[in-house]
Amino acid sequence: SPARTALAPRETAVRRKGKARRGRGKVRNEGLLSKQKRSRRMKANDRERNRMHHLNSALDALRSVLPTFPDDAKLTKIETLRFAHNYIWALTQSLRLA
């Protein structure tokens, strides 16, 4: 009804009165928002790239201490982790038996 639509904004304002404002504030313009999103995405991409570089370096270091046959075969990430787990388990068992 027309009376109801006329009261709706006022009722909303009354309901919100006293509550803390949600959100990050008003965006000034679309260009600023676009630059902020692009900047955040680039920073997130850099963090992820660095994380993956560190992870790959750690896996390379782990591969260097694991015995592999043949020596030139490069294990995948999951194969490296599974092999390391099994290798540590086998070393532990041999120490228990000794």
Tab-separated table of C-alpha atoms in Angstrom:
chain	number	residue	atom	x	y	z
A	1	SER	CA	0.000	0.000	0.000
A	2	PRO	CA	1.193	3.615	-0.540
A	3	ALA	CA	1.068	4.404	3.177
A	4	ARG	CA	3.248	1.403	3.970
A	5	THR	CA	5.938	2.288	1.392
A	6	ALA	CA	6.032	5.851	2.684
A	7	LEU	CA	6.695	4.612	6.239
A	8	ALA	CA	9.216	1.926	5.328
A	9	PRO	CA	12.345	4.163	5.213
A	10	ARG	CA	11.408	5.838	8.501
A	11	GLU	CA	10.746	2.484	10.174
A	12	THR	CA	14.108	1.226	8.945
A	13	ALA	CA	15.832	4.291	10.366
A	14	VAL	CA	14.067	3.830	13.696
A	15	ARG	CA	15.068	0.165	13.846
A	16	ARG	CA	18.709	0.965	13.096
A	17	LYS	CA	18.872	3.724	15.687
A	18	GLY	CA	21.181	2.702	18.497
A	19	LYS	CA	22.818	-0.157	16.572
A	20	ALA	CA	26.430	-0.044	15.480
A	21	ARG	CA	26.939	0.495	11.790
A	22	ARG	CA	27.959	-2.612	9.905
A	23	GLY	CA	30.371	-2.679	7.011
A	24	ARG	CA	33.512	-0.768	6.199
A	25	GLY	CA	32.016	2.569	5.433
A	26	LYS	CA	30.908	4.334	2.318
A	27	VAL	CA	32.878	3.829	-0.874
A	28	ARG	CA	33.728	7.188	-2.372
A	29	ASN	CA	33.852	6.119	-5.997
A	30	GLU	CA	34.117	3.071	-8.226
A	31	GLY	CA	37.679	3.858	-9.327
A	32	LEU	CA	38.966	3.849	-5.758
A	33	LEU	CA	37.163	0.601	-5.023
A	34	SER	CA	38.619	-0.984	-8.148
A	35	LYS	CA	42.163	0.113	-7.212
A	36	GLN	CA	41.731	-1.203	-3.667
A	37	LYS	CA	40.466	-4.560	-4.902
A	38	ARG	CA	43.284	-4.819	-7.429
A	39	SER	CA	45.862	-3.910	-4.774
A	40	ARG	CA	44.472	-6.454	-2.294
A	41	ARG	CA	44.397	-9.150	-4.972
A	42	MET	CA	47.995	-8.430	-6.004
A	43	LYS	CA	49.142	-8.597	-2.374
A	44	ALA	CA	47.242	-11.848	-1.825
A	45	ASN	CA	48.782	-13.295	-4.999
A	46	ASP	CA	52.273	-12.299	-3.792
A	47	ARG	CA	51.667	-13.925	-0.403
A	48	GLU	CA	50.434	-17.118	-2.055
A	49	ARG	CA	53.371	-17.160	-4.483
A	50	ASN	CA	55.848	-16.772	-1.591
A	51	ARG	CA	54.054	-19.453	0.404
A	52	MET	CA	54.319	-21.877	-2.499
A	53	HIS	CA	58.001	-21.039	-3.043
A	54	HIS	CA	58.717	-21.796	0.621
A	55	LEU	CA	56.697	-25.003	0.468
A	56	ASN	CA	58.496	-26.159	-2.674
A	57	SER	CA	61.887	-25.327	-1.143
A	58	ALA	CA	61.017	-27.358	1.946
A	59	LEU	CA	59.905	-30.297	-0.188
A	60	ASP	CA	63.139	-30.103	-2.211
A	61	ALA	CA	65.147	-30.195	1.029
A	62	LEU	CA	63.110	-33.199	2.188
A	63	ARG	CA	63.649	-34.972	-1.144
A	64	SER	CA	67.406	-34.447	-0.813
A	65	VAL	CA	67.568	-36.502	2.407
A	66	LEU	CA	65.227	-39.301	1.337
A	67	PRO	CA	66.708	-42.341	-0.368
A	68	THR	CA	65.146	-42.726	-3.825
A	69	PHE	CA	65.552	-45.353	-6.506
A	70	PRO	CA	66.593	-44.391	-9.119
A	71	ASP	CA	68.421	-41.298	-7.915
A	72	ASP	CA	67.266	-39.096	-10.806
A	73	ALA	CA	63.545	-39.693	-10.188
A	74	LYS	CA	61.810	-36.666	-8.684
A	75	LEU	CA	58.929	-37.565	-6.417
A	76	THR	CA	55.712	-35.577	-6.507
A	77	LYS	CA	54.682	-33.561	-3.450
A	78	ILE	CA	52.302	-36.191	-2.136
A	79	GLU	CA	54.750	-39.024	-2.931
A	80	THR	CA	57.469	-37.138	-1.042
A	81	LEU	CA	55.271	-36.729	2.043
A	82	ARG	CA	54.083	-40.340	1.986
A	83	PHE	CA	57.601	-41.649	1.442
A	84	ALA	CA	58.964	-39.481	4.279
A	85	HIS	CA	56.220	-40.744	6.592
A	86	ASN	CA	56.939	-44.381	5.724
A	87	TYR	CA	60.701	-43.847	5.949
A	88	ILE	CA	60.451	-42.307	9.418
A	89	TRP	CA	58.145	-45.139	10.494
A	90	ALA	CA	60.621	-47.751	9.188
A	91	LEU	CA	63.547	-46.042	10.970
A	92	THR	CA	61.520	-45.923	14.189
A	93	GLN	CA	60.717	-49.632	13.921
A	94	SER	CA	64.353	-50.509	13.320
A	95	LEU	CA	65.364	-48.527	16.422
A	96	ARG	CA	62.743	-50.324	18.519
A	97	LEU	CA	64.006	-53.706	17.367
A	98	ALA	CA	67.647	-52.825	18.028
